Short mmCIF file of C-alpha atoms in Angstrom, two decimals:
data_model
loop_
_atom_site.label_atom_id
_atom_site.label_comp_id
_atom_site.label_asym_id
_atom_site.label_seq_id
_atom_site.Cartn_x
_atom_site.Cartn_y
_atom_site.Cartn_z
CA MET A 1 0.00 0.00 0.00
CA ALA A 2 1.40 3.39 -1.03
CA LYS A 3 1.39 6.35 1.34
CA GLN A 4 -1.35 8.94 0.98
CA LEU A 5 -0.42 11.51 -1.68
CA GLY A 6 -0.60 15.19 -0.87
CA TYR A 7 -3.38 17.55 -1.92
CA HIS A 8 -1.50 19.18 -4.81
CA GLN A 9 -0.46 15.81 -6.29
CA ILE A 10 -4.02 14.51 -6.12
CA ARG A 11 -5.40 17.70 -7.61
CA GLU A 12 -2.97 17.45 -10.54
CA ILE A 13 -3.89 13.78 -11.10
CA PHE A 14 -7.58 14.59 -11.40
CA ALA A 15 -6.91 17.68 -13.47
CA ARG A 16 -5.20 15.39 -15.98
CA PHE A 17 -8.05 12.88 -15.85
CA HIS A 18 -10.48 15.74 -16.47
CA GLU A 19 -8.45 17.05 -19.40
CA ALA A 20 -8.33 13.60 -20.98
CA GLU A 21 -12.04 12.81 -20.38
CA PRO A 22 -14.14 15.73 -19.07
CA GLU A 23 -17.37 13.72 -18.78
CA PRO A 24 -16.56 10.07 -18.02
CA LYS A 25 -19.49 7.68 -18.28
CA GLY A 26 -20.28 4.34 -16.73
CA GLU A 27 -20.24 1.48 -19.22
CA LEU A 28 -23.43 -0.33 -18.14
CA ASP A 29 -26.33 0.22 -20.53
CA HIS A 30 -29.57 1.43 -18.96
CA VAL A 31 -32.63 3.50 -19.87
CA ASN A 32 -33.88 4.64 -16.46
CA ALA A 33 -33.11 4.40 -12.74
CA TYR A 34 -34.67 0.95 -12.46
CA THR A 35 -32.68 -0.62 -15.28
CA LEU A 36 -29.53 0.99 -13.85
CA VAL A 37 -30.14 -0.65 -10.46
CA VAL A 38 -30.74 -4.00 -12.15
CA ALA A 39 -27.67 -3.69 -14.39
CA VAL A 40 -25.37 -2.76 -11.50
CA ALA A 41 -26.72 -5.58 -9.34
CA LEU A 42 -26.15 -8.04 -12.20
CA SER A 43 -22.59 -6.79 -12.71
CA ALA A 44 -21.27 -8.26 -9.44
CA GLN A 45 -18.55 -10.77 -10.39
CA ALA A 46 -19.32 -10.15 -14.06
CA THR A 47 -18.07 -7.81 -16.78
CA ASP A 48 -20.00 -4.78 -17.99
CA VAL A 49 -19.74 -6.14 -21.53
CA GLY A 50 -21.32 -9.43 -20.45
CA VAL A 51 -24.12 -7.68 -18.57
CA ASN A 52 -24.87 -5.37 -21.50
CA LYS A 53 -25.12 -8.35 -23.83
CA ALA A 54 -27.56 -10.08 -21.48
CA THR A 55 -29.74 -7.03 -20.81
CA ARG A 56 -29.94 -5.72 -24.37
CA GLU A 57 -33.13 -7.62 -25.12
CA LEU A 58 -34.27 -7.87 -21.50
CA PHE A 59 -34.64 -4.13 -21.03
CA LYS A 60 -36.70 -3.84 -24.21
CA ILE A 61 -39.47 -5.84 -22.54
CA ALA A 62 -38.86 -5.31 -18.81
CA ASP A 63 -37.77 -1.75 -18.04
CA THR A 64 -39.98 -1.25 -14.96
CA PRO A 65 -40.46 -3.29 -11.78
CA GLN A 66 -43.98 -4.33 -12.77
CA LYS A 67 -42.89 -5.46 -16.23
CA MET A 68 -40.10 -7.51 -14.62
CA LEU A 69 -42.64 -9.16 -12.32
CA ASP A 70 -44.87 -9.86 -15.30
CA LEU A 71 -41.90 -11.44 -17.10
CA GLY A 72 -41.25 -13.75 -14.15
CA GLU A 73 -38.17 -15.40 -12.72
CA ALA A 74 -37.99 -18.26 -15.22
CA GLN A 75 -37.98 -15.96 -18.25
CA LEU A 76 -35.57 -13.58 -16.53
CA ILE A 77 -33.15 -16.49 -16.05
CA GLU A 78 -33.31 -17.20 -19.78
CA HIS A 79 -32.10 -13.66 -20.47
CA ILE A 80 -29.29 -13.54 -17.89
CA LYS A 81 -28.03 -17.14 -17.77
CA THR A 82 -24.74 -16.13 -19.40
CA ILE A 83 -23.92 -14.05 -16.30
CA GLY A 84 -22.25 -15.54 -13.24
CA LEU A 85 -24.51 -16.42 -10.28
CA TYR A 86 -27.52 -15.83 -12.53
CA ARG A 87 -30.00 -17.91 -10.52
CA ASN A 88 -29.40 -16.02 -7.28
CA LYS A 89 -29.34 -12.69 -9.14
CA ALA A 90 -32.66 -13.51 -10.82
CA LYS A 91 -34.26 -14.22 -7.44
CA ASN A 92 -32.96 -10.91 -6.09
CA VAL A 93 -34.15 -8.92 -9.11
CA ILE A 94 -37.65 -10.34 -8.73
CA LYS A 95 -37.66 -9.68 -4.96
CA MET A 96 -36.32 -6.17 -5.57
CA SER A 97 -39.00 -5.50 -8.16
CA ARG A 98 -41.74 -6.72 -5.81
CA MET A 99 -40.44 -4.46 -3.03
CA LEU A 100 -40.28 -1.46 -5.38
CA VAL A 101 -43.88 -2.02 -6.47
CA ASP A 102 -45.22 -2.68 -2.97
CA ASP A 103 -43.22 -0.13 -0.96
CA TYR A 104 -42.10 2.57 -3.41
CA ARG A 105 -44.92 2.76 -5.97
CA GLY A 106 -42.63 1.32 -8.60
CA GLU A 107 -40.07 4.13 -8.25
CA VAL A 108 -36.42 3.68 -7.34
CA PRO A 109 -35.67 5.53 -4.07
CA ASN A 110 -32.93 8.15 -4.03
CA SER A 111 -31.44 7.58 -0.58
CA ARG A 112 -28.57 5.23 0.18
CA ALA A 113 -30.39 3.61 3.11
CA ALA A 114 -33.50 2.89 1.03
CA LEU A 115 -31.46 1.56 -1.87
CA GLU A 116 -29.46 -0.72 0.43
CA SER A 117 -32.72 -2.14 1.79
CA LEU A 118 -33.49 -3.61 -1.64
CA PRO A 119 -32.61 -7.30 -2.20
CA GLY A 120 -29.30 -7.68 -4.02
CA VAL A 121 -28.32 -4.04 -3.53
CA GLY A 122 -25.27 -3.32 -1.39
CA ARG A 123 -23.37 -0.13 -0.66
CA LYS A 124 -21.44 -0.21 -3.94
CA THR A 125 -24.58 -0.61 -6.07
CA ALA A 126 -26.36 2.11 -4.10
CA ASN A 127 -23.45 4.51 -4.59
CA VAL A 128 -23.28 3.82 -8.34
CA VAL A 129 -27.00 4.58 -8.71
CA LEU A 130 -26.80 7.72 -6.56
CA ASN A 131 -23.84 8.97 -8.60
CA MET A 132 -24.96 8.07 -12.11
CA TRP A 133 -28.68 8.79 -11.87
CA TRP A 134 -29.02 11.51 -9.24
CA HIS A 135 -25.54 13.03 -9.63
CA VAL A 136 -24.73 12.67 -5.95
CA PRO A 137 -20.93 12.61 -5.44
CA ALA A 138 -21.11 9.09 -3.96
CA GLN A 139 -18.07 6.88 -4.39
CA ALA A 140 -18.59 3.26 -5.46
CA VAL A 141 -15.37 1.39 -4.70
CA ASP A 142 -14.84 -1.66 -6.89
CA THR A 143 -11.76 -3.82 -7.42
CA HIS A 144 -10.29 -1.34 -9.95
CA ILE A 145 -10.59 1.64 -7.60
CA TYR A 146 -9.30 -0.37 -4.65
CA ARG A 147 -6.22 -1.42 -6.65
CA PHE A 148 -5.57 2.01 -8.12
CA GLY A 149 -6.14 3.83 -4.84
CA ASN A 150 -3.65 1.67 -2.98
CA ARG A 151 -1.05 1.52 -5.74
CA SER A 152 -1.00 5.19 -6.51
CA GLY A 153 -1.50 6.68 -3.06
CA VAL A 154 -4.56 8.63 -4.21
CA CYS A 155 -6.90 6.87 -1.77
CA PRO A 156 -5.17 4.03 0.10
CA GLY A 157 -7.12 1.92 2.56
CA LYS A 158 -7.20 -1.57 4.01
CA ASP A 159 -10.77 -2.20 2.83
CA VAL A 160 -13.35 -0.68 0.50
CA VAL A 161 -14.93 1.45 3.23
CA ALA A 162 -11.53 2.95 4.12
CA VAL A 163 -10.85 3.65 0.43
CA GLU A 164 -14.28 5.27 0.04
CA ARG A 165 -13.56 7.48 3.03
CA ALA A 166 -10.14 8.39 1.64
CA ILE A 167 -11.75 9.44 -1.65
CA GLU A 168 -14.24 11.66 0.16
CA ASP A 169 -11.57 13.13 2.43
CA ASN A 170 -8.73 13.69 -0.02
CA ILE A 171 -10.04 14.28 -3.53
CA PRO A 172 -10.93 17.96 -4.16
CA ALA A 173 -14.64 18.70 -4.11
CA ASP A 174 -14.77 19.87 -7.73
CA PHE A 175 -13.61 16.40 -8.86
CA GLN A 176 -15.81 14.32 -6.53
CA GLN A 177 -18.71 13.86 -8.96
CA HIS A 178 -16.67 12.00 -11.58
CA ALA A 179 -13.88 10.66 -9.35
CA HIS A 180 -15.03 7.06 -9.22
CA HIS A 181 -15.59 6.85 -12.99
CA TRP A 182 -12.15 8.24 -13.74
CA MET A 183 -10.57 5.74 -11.36
CA ILE A 184 -12.61 2.78 -12.60
CA LEU A 185 -11.71 3.49 -16.22
CA HIS A 186 -8.06 4.11 -15.35
CA GLY A 187 -7.92 0.88 -13.36
CA ARG A 188 -9.71 -1.10 -16.06
CA TYR A 189 -7.68 0.05 -19.05
CA THR A 190 -4.35 1.41 -17.76
CA CYS A 191 -3.62 0.47 -14.14
CA LYS A 192 -4.40 -3.19 -14.80
CA ALA A 193 -3.98 -5.88 -12.17
CA ARG A 194 -1.23 -7.95 -13.77
CA LYS A 195 0.43 -5.77 -16.38
CA PRO A 196 -0.24 -2.10 -15.70
CA LEU A 197 0.48 0.14 -18.68
CA CYS A 198 2.72 2.50 -16.73
CA GLY A 199 4.66 3.45 -19.85
CA THR A 200 1.63 5.21 -21.33
CA CYS A 201 0.03 6.33 -18.06
CA ILE A 202 -0.74 10.06 -17.95
CA ILE A 203 -0.08 10.27 -14.20
CA ARG A 204 2.99 8.01 -13.86
CA ASP A 205 5.19 10.89 -12.63
CA LEU A 206 2.72 11.56 -9.80
CA CYS A 207 1.92 7.96 -8.86
CA ASP A 208 3.67 6.33 -5.88
CA PHE A 209 3.57 2.77 -7.28
CA GLU A 210 7.08 1.40 -6.73
CA ASP A 211 6.99 -1.41 -9.31
CA LYS A 212 6.12 0.64 -12.37
CA ASN A 213 6.01 -1.44 -15.54
CA LEU A 214 7.82 0.86 -17.97
#
């Protein structure tokens, strides 16, 4: 784990991320808040590409909680069976949809506590939805952010909660909205787990990673 970088280093890192990609976007396809929640929940231990492939036809016929209930668990499984843990995820999506219809009039709630009360929705999923749909500067820490944060010194922490707190405490406020997308994309395509592309990294002179792959 690298030491925590200073304010000016972190500010320069995110200034470069902003210059390279001013409006980073999540890579999960969705058409509304409900399909975003479903897509993020399905993405656990799966790739965004795989989820998008599975939901392409699904969301054409089931883009609301009631439509998902009408589709039913068996048909939902047929759409998502290429995704890991699909049976358990299908059960959770149906339970989530039932709860949304019964308790929230079919609308996705916009508070973290309410989102986390939904079956199959944890803190990470809740934060992704809050950030992407309601533009709350919530930080969803996945494996890419955890790796990048600890390698670089931008937001080191022994667990995802500590990393989330480090992001909130140390990344300048004007970069908070897009911080987790910049870090996810950087971790996914540049700061890779096995062979990081340090030679082409736009922040390599600021990063504290000792084993740079140049």
